Coordinates of C-alpha atoms and ligand atoms in Angstrom, one line a residue:
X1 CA -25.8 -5.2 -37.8
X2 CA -24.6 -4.9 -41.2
X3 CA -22.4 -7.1 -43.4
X4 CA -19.5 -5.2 -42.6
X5 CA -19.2 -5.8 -39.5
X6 CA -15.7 -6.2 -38.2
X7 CA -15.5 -7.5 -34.7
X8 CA -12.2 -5.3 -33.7
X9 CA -13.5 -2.2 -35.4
X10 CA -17.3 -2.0 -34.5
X11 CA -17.0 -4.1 -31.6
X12 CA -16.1 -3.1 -28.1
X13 CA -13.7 -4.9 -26.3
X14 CA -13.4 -5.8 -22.4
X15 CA -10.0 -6.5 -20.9
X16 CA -10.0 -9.2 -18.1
X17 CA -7.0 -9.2 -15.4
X18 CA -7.8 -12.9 -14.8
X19 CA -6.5 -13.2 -11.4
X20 CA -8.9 -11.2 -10.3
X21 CA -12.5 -11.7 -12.3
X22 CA -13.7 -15.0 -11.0
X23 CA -12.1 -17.7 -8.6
X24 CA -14.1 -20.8 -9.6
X25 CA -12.1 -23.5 -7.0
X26 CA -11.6 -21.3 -4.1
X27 CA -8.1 -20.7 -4.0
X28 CA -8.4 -17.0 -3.9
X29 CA -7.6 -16.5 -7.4
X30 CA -9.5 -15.7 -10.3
X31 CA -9.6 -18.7 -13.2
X32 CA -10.4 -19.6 -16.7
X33 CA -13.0 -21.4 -15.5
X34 CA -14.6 -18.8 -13.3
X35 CA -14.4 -16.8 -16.6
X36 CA -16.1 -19.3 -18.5
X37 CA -19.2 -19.1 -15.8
X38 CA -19.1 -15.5 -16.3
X39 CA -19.9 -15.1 -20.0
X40 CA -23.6 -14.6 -20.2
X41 CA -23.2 -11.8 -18.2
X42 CA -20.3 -10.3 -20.7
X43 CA -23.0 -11.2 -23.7
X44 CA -25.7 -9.7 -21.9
X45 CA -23.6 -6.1 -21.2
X46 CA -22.8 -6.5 -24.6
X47 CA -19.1 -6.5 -25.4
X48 CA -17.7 -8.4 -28.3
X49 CA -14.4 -9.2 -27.2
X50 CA -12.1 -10.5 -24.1
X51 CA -8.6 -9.1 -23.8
X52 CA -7.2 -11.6 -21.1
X53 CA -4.0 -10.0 -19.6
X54 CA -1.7 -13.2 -19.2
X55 CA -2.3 -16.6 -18.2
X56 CA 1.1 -18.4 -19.4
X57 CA 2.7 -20.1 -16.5
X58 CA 4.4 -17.6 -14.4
X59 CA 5.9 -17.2 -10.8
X60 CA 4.4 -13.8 -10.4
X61 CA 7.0 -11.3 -10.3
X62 CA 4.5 -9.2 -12.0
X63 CA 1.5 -11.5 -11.9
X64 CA 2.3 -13.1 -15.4
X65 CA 3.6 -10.3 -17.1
X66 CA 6.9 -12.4 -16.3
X67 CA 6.0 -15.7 -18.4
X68 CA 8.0 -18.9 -18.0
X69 CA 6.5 -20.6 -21.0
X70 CA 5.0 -19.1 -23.9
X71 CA 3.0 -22.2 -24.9
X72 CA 0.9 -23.1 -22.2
X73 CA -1.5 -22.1 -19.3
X74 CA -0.8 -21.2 -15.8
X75 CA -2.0 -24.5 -13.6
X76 CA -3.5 -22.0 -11.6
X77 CA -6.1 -20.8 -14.1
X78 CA -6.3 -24.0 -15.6
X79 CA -5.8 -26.0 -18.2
X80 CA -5.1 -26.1 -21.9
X81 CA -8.6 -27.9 -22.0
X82 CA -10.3 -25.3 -20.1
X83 CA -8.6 -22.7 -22.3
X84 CA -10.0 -24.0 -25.4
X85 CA -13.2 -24.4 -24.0
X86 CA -13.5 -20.4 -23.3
X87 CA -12.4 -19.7 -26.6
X88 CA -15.3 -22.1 -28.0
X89 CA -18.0 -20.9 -25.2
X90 CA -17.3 -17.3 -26.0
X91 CA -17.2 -17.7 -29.5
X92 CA -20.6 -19.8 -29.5
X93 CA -21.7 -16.1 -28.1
X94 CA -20.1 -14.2 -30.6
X95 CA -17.3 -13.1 -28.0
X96 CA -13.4 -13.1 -29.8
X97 CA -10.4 -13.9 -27.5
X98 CA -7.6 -11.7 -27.3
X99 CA -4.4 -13.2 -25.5
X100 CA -1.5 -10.9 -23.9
X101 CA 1.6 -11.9 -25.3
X102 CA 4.7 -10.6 -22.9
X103 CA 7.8 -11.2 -25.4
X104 CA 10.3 -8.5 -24.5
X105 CA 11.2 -10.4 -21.6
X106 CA 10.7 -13.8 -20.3
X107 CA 10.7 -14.6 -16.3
X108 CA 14.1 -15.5 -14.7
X109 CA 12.8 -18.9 -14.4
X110 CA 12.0 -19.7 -18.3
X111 CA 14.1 -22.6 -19.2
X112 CA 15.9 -20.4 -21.9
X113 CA 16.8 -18.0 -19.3
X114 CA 18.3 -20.5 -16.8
X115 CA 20.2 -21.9 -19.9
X116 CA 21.6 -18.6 -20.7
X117 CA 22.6 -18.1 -17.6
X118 CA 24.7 -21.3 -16.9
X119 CA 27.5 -20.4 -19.0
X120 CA 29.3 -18.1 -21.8
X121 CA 29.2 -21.2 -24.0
X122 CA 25.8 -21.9 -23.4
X123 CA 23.6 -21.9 -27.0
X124 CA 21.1 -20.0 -25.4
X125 CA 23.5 -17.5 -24.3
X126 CA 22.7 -15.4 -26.9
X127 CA 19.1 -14.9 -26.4
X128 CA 19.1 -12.7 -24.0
X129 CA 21.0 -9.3 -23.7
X130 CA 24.7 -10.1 -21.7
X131 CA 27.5 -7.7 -21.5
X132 CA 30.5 -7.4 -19.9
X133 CA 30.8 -4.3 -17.4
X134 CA 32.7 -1.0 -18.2
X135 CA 35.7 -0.6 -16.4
X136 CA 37.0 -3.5 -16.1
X137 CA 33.4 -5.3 -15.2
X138 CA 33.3 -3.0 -12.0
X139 CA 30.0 -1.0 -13.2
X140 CA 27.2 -1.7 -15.3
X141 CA 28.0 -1.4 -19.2
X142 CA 26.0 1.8 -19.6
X143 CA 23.9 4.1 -17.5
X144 CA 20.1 2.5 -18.5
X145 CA 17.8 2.6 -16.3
X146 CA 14.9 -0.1 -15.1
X147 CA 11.3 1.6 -15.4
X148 CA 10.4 -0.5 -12.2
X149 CA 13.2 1.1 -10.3
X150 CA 17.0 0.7 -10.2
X151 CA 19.9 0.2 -13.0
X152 CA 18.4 -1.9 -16.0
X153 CA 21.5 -4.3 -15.4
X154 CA 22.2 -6.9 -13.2
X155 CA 25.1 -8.7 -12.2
X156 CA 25.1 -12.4 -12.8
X157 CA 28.0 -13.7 -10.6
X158 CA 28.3 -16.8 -12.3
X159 CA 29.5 -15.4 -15.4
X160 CA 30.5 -12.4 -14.1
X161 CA 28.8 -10.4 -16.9
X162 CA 25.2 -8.1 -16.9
X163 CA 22.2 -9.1 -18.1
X164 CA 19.9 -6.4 -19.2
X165 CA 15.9 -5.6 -18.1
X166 CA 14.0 -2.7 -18.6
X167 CA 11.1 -4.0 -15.9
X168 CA 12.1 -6.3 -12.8
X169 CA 15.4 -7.9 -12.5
X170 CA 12.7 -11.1 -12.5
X171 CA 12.1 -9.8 -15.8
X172 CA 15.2 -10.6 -18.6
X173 CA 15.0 -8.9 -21.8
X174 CA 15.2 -11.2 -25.0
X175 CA 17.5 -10.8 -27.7
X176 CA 14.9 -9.9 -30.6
X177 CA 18.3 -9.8 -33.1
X178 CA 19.0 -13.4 -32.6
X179 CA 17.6 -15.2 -34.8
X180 CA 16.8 -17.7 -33.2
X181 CA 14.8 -15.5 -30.7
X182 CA 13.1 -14.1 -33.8
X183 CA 11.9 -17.4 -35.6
X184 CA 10.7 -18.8 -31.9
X185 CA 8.8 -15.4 -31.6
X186 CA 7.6 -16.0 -34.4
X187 CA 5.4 -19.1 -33.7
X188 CA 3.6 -18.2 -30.4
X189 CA 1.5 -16.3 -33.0
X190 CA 0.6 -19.7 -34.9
X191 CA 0.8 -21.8 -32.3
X192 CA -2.4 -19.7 -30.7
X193 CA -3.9 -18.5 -33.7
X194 CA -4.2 -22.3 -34.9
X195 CA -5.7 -22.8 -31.3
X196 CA -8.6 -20.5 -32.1
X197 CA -7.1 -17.3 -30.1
X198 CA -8.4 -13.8 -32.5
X199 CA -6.4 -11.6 -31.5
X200 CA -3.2 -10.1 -29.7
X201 CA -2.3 -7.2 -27.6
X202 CA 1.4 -7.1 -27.4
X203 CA 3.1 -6.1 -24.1
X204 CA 5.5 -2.9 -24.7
X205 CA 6.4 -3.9 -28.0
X206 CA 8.3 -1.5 -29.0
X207 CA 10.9 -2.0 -26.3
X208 CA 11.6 -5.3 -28.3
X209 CA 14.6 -4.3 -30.2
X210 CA 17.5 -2.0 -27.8
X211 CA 20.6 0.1 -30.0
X212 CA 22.7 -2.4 -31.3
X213 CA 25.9 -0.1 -29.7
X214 CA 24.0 0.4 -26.5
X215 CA 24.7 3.5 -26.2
X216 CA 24.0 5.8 -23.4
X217 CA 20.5 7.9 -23.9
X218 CA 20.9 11.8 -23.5
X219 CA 20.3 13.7 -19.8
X220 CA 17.3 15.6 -19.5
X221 CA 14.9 16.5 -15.8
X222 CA 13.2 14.3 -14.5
X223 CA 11.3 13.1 -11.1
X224 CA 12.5 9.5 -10.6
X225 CA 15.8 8.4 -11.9
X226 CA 14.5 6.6 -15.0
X227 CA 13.1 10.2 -16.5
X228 CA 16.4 11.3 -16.1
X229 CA 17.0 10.7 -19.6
X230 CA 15.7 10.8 -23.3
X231 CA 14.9 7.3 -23.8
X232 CA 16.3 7.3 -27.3
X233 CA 18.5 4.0 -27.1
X234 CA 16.7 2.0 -25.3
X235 CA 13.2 1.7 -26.9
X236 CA 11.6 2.4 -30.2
X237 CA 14.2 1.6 -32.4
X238 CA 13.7 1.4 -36.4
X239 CA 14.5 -2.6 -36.5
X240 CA 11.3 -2.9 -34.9
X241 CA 9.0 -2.5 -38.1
X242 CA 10.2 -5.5 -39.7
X243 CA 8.7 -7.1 -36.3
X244 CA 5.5 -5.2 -37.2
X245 CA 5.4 -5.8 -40.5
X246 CA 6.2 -9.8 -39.8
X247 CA 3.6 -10.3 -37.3
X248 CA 0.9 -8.4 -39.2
X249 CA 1.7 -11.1 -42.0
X250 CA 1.2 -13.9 -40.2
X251 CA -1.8 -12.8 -38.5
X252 CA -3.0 -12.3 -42.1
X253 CA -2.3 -15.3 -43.5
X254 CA -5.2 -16.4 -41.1
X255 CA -9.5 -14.8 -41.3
X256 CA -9.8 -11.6 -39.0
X257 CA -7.0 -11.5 -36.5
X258 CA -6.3 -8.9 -34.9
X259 CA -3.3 -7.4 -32.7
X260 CA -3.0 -4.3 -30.9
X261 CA 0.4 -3.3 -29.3
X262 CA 1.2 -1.5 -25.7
X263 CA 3.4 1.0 -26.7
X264 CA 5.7 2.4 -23.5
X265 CA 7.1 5.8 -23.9
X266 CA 5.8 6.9 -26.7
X267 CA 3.7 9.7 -27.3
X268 CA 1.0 9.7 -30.0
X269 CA 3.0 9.9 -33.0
X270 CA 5.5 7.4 -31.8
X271 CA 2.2 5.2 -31.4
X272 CA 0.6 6.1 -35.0
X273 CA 3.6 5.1 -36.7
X274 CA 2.7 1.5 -35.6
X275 CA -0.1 1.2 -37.5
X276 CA -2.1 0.7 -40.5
X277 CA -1.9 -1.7 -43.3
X278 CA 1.3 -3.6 -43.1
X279 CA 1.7 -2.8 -39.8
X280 CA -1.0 -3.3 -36.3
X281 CA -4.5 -2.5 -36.3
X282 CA -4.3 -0.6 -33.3
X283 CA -1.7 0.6 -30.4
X284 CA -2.9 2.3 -27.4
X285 CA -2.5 6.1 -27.3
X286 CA -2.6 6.6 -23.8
X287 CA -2.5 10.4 -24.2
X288 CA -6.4 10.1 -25.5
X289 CA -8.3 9.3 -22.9
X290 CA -6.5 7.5 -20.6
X291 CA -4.1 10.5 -19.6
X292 CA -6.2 13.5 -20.6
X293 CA -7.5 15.7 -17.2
X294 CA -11.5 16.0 -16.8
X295 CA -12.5 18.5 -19.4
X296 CA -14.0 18.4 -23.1
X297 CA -11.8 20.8 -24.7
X298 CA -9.1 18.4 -23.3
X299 CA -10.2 15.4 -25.0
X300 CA -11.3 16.6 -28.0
X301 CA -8.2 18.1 -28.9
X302 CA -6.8 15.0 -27.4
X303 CA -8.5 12.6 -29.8
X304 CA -8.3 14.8 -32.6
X305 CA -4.4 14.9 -32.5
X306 CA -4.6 10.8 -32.3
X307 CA -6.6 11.5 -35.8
X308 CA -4.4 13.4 -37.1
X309 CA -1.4 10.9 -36.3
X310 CA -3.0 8.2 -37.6
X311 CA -2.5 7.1 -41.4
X312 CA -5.9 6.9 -43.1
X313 CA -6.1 3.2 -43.0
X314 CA -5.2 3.1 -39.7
X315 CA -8.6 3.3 -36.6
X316 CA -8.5 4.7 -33.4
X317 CA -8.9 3.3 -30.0
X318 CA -9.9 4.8 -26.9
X319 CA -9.4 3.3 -23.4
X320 CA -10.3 5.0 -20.1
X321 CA -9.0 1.8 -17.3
X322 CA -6.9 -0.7 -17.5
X323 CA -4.4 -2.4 -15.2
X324 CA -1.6 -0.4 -14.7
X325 CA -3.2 3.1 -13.8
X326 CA -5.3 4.6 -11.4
X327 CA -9.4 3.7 -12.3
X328 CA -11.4 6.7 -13.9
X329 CA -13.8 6.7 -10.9
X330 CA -10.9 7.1 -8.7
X331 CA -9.2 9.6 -11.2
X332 CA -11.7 11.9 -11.6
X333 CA -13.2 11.7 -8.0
X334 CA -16.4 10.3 -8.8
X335 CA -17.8 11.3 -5.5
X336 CA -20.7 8.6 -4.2
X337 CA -23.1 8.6 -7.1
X338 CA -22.0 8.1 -10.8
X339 CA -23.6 10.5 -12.6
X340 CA -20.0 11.9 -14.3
X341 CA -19.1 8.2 -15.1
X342 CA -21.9 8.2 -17.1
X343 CA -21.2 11.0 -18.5
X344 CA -17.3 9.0 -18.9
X345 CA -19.2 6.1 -20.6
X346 CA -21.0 7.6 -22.9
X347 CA -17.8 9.4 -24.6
X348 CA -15.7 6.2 -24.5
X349 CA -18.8 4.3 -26.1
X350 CA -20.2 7.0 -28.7
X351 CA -16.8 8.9 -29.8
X352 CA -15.0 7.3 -33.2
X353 CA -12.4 4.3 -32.6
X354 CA -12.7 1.4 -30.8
X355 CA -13.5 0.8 -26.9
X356 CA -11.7 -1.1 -24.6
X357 CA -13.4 -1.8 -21.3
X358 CA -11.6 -2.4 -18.6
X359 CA -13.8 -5.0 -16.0
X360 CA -15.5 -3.4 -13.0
X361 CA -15.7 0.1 -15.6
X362 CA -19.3 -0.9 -16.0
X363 CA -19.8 -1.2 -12.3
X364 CA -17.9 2.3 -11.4
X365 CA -15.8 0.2 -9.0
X366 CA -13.0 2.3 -7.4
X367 CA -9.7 1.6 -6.5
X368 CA -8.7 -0.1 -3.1
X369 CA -6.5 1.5 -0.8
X370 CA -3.7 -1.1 0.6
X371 CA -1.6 -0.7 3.3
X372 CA 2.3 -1.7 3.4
X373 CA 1.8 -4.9 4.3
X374 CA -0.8 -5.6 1.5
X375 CA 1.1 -4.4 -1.4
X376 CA 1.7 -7.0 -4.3
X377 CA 2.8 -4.9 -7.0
X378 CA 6.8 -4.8 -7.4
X379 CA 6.6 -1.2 -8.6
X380 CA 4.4 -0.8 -5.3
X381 CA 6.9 -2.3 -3.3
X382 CA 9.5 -0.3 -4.8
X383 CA 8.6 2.8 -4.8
X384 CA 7.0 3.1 -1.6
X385 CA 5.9 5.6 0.1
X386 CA 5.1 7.2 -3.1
X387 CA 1.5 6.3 -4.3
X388 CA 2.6 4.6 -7.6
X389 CA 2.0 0.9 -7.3
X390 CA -1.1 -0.6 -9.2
X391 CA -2.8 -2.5 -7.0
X392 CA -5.5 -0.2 -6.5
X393 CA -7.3 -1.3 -9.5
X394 CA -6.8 -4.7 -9.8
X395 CA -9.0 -5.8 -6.5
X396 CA -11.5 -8.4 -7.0
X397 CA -14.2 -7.6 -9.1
X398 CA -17.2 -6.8 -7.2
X399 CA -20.3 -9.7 -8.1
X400 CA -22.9 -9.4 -5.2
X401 CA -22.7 -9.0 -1.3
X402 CA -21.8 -12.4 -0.1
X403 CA -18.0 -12.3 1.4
X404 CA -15.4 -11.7 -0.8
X405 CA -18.4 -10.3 -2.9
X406 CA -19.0 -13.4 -4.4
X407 CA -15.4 -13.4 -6.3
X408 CA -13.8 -16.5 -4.2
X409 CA -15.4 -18.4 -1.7
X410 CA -12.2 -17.7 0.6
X411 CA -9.6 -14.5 1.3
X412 CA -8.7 -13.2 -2.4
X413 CA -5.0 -12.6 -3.1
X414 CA -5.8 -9.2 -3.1
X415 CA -8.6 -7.7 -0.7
X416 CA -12.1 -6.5 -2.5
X417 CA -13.2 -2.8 -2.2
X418 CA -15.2 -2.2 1.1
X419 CA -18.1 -0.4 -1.1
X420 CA -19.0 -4.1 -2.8
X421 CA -22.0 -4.4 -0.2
X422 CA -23.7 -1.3 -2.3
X423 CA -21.8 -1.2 -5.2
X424 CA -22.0 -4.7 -7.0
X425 CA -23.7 -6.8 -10.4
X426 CA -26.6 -8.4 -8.2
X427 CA -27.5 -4.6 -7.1
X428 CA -26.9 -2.7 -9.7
X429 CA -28.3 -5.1 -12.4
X430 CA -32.1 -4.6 -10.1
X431 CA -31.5 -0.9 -9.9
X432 CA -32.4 0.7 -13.9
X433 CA -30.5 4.0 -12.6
X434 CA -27.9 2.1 -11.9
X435 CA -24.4 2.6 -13.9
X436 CA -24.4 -1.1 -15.4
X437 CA -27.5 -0.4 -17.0
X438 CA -26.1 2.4 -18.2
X439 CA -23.8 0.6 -19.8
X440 CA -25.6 -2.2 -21.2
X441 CA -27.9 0.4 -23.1
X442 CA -24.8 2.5 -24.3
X443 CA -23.5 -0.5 -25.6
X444 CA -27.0 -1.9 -27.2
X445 CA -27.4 1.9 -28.8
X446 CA -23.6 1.3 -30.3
X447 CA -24.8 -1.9 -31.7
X448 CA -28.1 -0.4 -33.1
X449 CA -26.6 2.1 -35.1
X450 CA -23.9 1.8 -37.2
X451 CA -23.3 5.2 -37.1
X452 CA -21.5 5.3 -34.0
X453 CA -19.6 3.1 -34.9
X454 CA -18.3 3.9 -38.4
X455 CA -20.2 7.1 -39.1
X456 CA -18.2 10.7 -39.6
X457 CA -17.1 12.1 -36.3
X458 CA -18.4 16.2 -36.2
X459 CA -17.6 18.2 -33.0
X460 CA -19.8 20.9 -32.3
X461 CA -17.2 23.1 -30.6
X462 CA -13.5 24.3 -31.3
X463 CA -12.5 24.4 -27.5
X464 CA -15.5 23.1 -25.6
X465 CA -14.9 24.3 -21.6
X466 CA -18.1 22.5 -20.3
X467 CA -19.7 20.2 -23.0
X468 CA -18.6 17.8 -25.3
X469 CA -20.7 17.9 -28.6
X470 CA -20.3 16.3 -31.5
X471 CA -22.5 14.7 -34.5
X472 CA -22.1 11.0 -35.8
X473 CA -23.4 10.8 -39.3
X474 CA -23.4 8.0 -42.0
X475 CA -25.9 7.3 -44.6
X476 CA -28.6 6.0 -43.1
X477 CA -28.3 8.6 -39.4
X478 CA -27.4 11.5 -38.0
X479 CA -27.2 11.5 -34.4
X480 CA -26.3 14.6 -31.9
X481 CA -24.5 13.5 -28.7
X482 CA -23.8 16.3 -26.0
X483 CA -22.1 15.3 -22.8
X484 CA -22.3 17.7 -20.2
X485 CA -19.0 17.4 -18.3
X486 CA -20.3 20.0 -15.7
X487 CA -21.4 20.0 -12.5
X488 CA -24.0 22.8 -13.0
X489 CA -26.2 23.5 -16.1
X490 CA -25.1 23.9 -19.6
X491 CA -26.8 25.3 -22.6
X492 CA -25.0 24.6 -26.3
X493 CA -25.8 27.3 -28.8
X494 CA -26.4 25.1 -31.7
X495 CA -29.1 27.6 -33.8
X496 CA -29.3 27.1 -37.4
X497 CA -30.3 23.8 -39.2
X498 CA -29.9 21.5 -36.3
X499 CA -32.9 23.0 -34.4
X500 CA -34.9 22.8 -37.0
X501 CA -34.4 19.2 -37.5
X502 CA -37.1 17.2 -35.9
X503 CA -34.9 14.8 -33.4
X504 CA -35.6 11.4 -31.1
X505 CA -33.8 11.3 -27.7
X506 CA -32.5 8.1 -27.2
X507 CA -30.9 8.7 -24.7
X508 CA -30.6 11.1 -21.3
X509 CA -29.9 10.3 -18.0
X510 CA -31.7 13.8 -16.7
X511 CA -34.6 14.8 -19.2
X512 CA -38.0 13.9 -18.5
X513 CA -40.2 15.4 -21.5
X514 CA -39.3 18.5 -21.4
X515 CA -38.7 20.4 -24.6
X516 CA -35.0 20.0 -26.1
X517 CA -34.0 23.2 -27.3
X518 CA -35.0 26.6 -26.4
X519 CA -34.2 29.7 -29.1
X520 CA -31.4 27.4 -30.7
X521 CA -29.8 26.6 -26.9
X522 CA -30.0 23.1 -26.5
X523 CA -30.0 22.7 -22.0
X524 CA -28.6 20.6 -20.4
X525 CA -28.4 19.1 -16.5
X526 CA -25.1 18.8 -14.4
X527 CA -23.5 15.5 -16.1
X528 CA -26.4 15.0 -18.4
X529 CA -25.7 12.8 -21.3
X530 CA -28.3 13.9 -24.0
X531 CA -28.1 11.4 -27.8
X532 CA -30.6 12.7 -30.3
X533 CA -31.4 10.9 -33.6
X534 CA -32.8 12.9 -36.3
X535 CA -35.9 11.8 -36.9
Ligands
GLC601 C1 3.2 -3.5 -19.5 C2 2.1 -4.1 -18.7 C3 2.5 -4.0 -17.2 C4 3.7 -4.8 -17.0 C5 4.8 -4.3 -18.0 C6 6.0 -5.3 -18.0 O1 3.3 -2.2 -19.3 O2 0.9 -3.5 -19.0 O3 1.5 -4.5 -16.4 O4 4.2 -4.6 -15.7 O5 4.4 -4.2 -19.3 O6 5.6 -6.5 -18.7
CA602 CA1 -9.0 -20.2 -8.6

């Protein structure tokens, strides 16, 4: 590693949904301290940083993305103690901690929120969004929409005026232009990053700040009642870069933090516009990899328009899982072995930007089916029949074949994947075919060579229909990756100088020995992941 290391930008980072990693006291939910006993395996994989989705106190309306206090940690995953212990146990093993801050709404059952809602006079009244109905208070005061389902307003009888959320009614939505609000924002950022915490993702941040005249957003077609309309009024508005620009300032005013923001609705130049000096490292384009169908022409063009969106100070990131969509095995129909999600890992981990990880990824786990009955997500519930709830990836994560695959020593709060008799760490860590390994030297070859980390990114191909191709160079290496996307054979015509280089493989999941190119074609297996290093 060289001096310039820079954990968020040459690292790789692993998100954690803690409820369902490690359940430590048998309660059937995952813990901080089941995490803690779980970090020599995260330093022996490799990563270099946790993303823990939220573990503020929360009554669960959507499993702590609806927090009832800002500054401290859900009893159920323990304690402030044990909190500051996995920040100092992970950092002792070079791991950083990234905390999920959720601060466009609070839960119904923050203090503040059951201040604002005793009364008109109330001082916290204003920090959250009230309005009186249109028409007399018989209908809501405009036509916005909840993304989980329903009118964004609800009644409050006491009152008798609205209060406004774009996720659960659970789910209030602050008043980012009080003041007040603002300057209490404000310090969850200290308060943590004086605890040791390096970094931030911020939940839908740029839902923060609503039109000031609530106006109604225009019509357009749509499936569920929410797409309806151009969602021009009720997220990403301008007041939001002073946010930005404040939070970045703070988080500079301390060594190497980091934040990178959720955007929600907003496409890749939306999400660009978010970052870069001044503003966040990183926000997720989801439209990368995330959203992009199974095909290299796809996601090349797909990660060369998040380039092209981003200002030059700004750095890509590229995510394939995390907890809200369906998991890439299950996505691109893996099938029983896990050759393609090699094939997956190795363009996550060897393309230009920075990984996220999402846990289970390195074990291909897929998503769980649940019945009715077993649904927990409220956009699950809601929307049911239709298959959009997001419990299917957030089942236990899958440690060895004793019940509950060694997650809990009792039923989990949400059922484990039947396939964690086969498919799980103990099993594949003994089996070198096995994806985890595949994983752990992906990540080890990122590490090794600072070239695919930093180093120029070169595709090989305009509009690549079977095989992704590209070259990461710096100074000191050039390395050739081609990632065969297709079931059957490929050949890439590379001819001219790259033949005649003399190259290393360091890495293929199909060749055994024999020659690399033949007549300038380079071959390739079904799903073969071929890395060359000039030599
Ligand atoms: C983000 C989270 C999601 C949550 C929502 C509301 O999209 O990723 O899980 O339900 O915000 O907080
Ligand atoms: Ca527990």
């Amino acid at each position: 590693m060289t001096d310039e290391w820079l954990w968020w930008k040459d690292g790789v980072i692993y998100q954690i949904y803690p409820r369902s990693f490690a359940d430590s006291n048998g309660d059937g939910i995952g813990d901080l301290p089941g995490i803690i006993g779980k970090l020599d395996y995260l330093a022996d994989l490799g990563i270099d940083a946790i993303w823990l989705s939220p573990i503020n106190p929360s009554p669960d309306a959507d499993f702590g993305y609806d927090v009832a206090d800002y500054k401290d940690i859900d009893p159920r995953y323990g304690t402030m103690d044990d909190f500051l212990q996995l920040i100092r146990a992970a950092h002792q093993r070079g791991i950083r901690i990234i905390m999920d801050l959720v601060l466009n709404h609070t839960s119904e059952e923050h203090p503040w929120f059951i201040e604002s809602r005793s009364s008109l006079e109330n001082p916290k009244r204003d920090w959250y969004i009230w309005r009186s109905g249109a028409e007399g208070g018989q209908k809501p005061p405009n036509r916005w929409q909840s993304v989980f389902g329903g009118k964004a307003w609800e009644f409050d009888e006491r009152t008798g005026q609205y209060y406004y959320h774009m996720f659960t009614r659970q789910q209030p939505d602050l008043n980012w232009r009080n003041p007040e609000v603002y300057t209490e924002m404000m310090s969850i950022f200290r308060y943590w990053a004086d605890r040791g915490v390096d970094g931030f993702r911020l939940d839908v941040f740029n839902n923060y700040f609503k039109d000031a005249h609530f106006r109604d957003n225009p019509k357009k077609i749509g499936i569920r009642p929410f797409d309806w309309q151009v969602h021009l009024y009720d997220t990403n508005q301008p007041e939001m870069m002073t946010a930005v620009a404040d939070i970045r300032s703070i988080l500079d005013s301390y060594a190497e933090r980091y934040v990178v923001g959720e955007t929600f609705l907003a496409d890749t130049k939306m999400t660009a516009s978010y970052c870069g000096s001044g503003k966040f490292h990183a926000a997720f384009d989801f439209y990368s990899l995330l959203k992009t169908t199974w095909n290299p022409g796809r996601y090349l063009h797909a990660m060369q328009r998040q380039d092209d969106a981003l200002p030059v100070d700004a750095w890509p990131i590229h995510v394939l899982n995390n907890h809200d969509n369906p998991r890439i095995a299950t996505r691109i129909r893996a099938g029983k072995d896990d050759e393609k999600l090699k094939v997956a890992a190795a363009m996550l981990l060897t393309v230009r930007g920075t990984p996220f990880m999402y846990y289970g990824e390195e074990l291909g786990m897929r998503d769980i089916q649940v019945s009715r009955s077993e649904i927990q997500d409220p956009v699950g519930k809601h929307y049911w029949p239709l298959p959009v709830g997001r419990d299917g990836c957030r089942s236990p994560m899958q440690w060895s074949a004793e019940p509950y695959g060694g997650f809990s020593k009792t039923t989990p709060w949400l059922k484990i994947h039947q396939n964690y008799l086969s498919r799980n760490v103990q099993a594949q860590q003994a089996d070198p075919d096995s994806l985890l390994n595949f994983y752990k030297y992906l990540l080890n070859l990122r590490r090794s060579y600072a070239a695919l980390r930093g180093g120029l990114f070169i595709p090989l191909h305009h509009e690549p229909q079977r095989v992704l191709s590209f070259i990461r160079q710096d100074n000191d290496h050039r390395i050739l990756v081609a990632l065969n996307l297709a079931r059957g054979r490929s050949k890439l015509a590379l001819g001219g100088d790259i033949t005649r280089y003399q190259w290393d493989v360091l890495l293929s999941n199909k060749k055994k020995n024999q020659p690399l190119f033949e007549k300038g074609w380079l071959k390739l297996e079904g799903y073969e992941v071929c890395i060359l290093v000039q030599k």
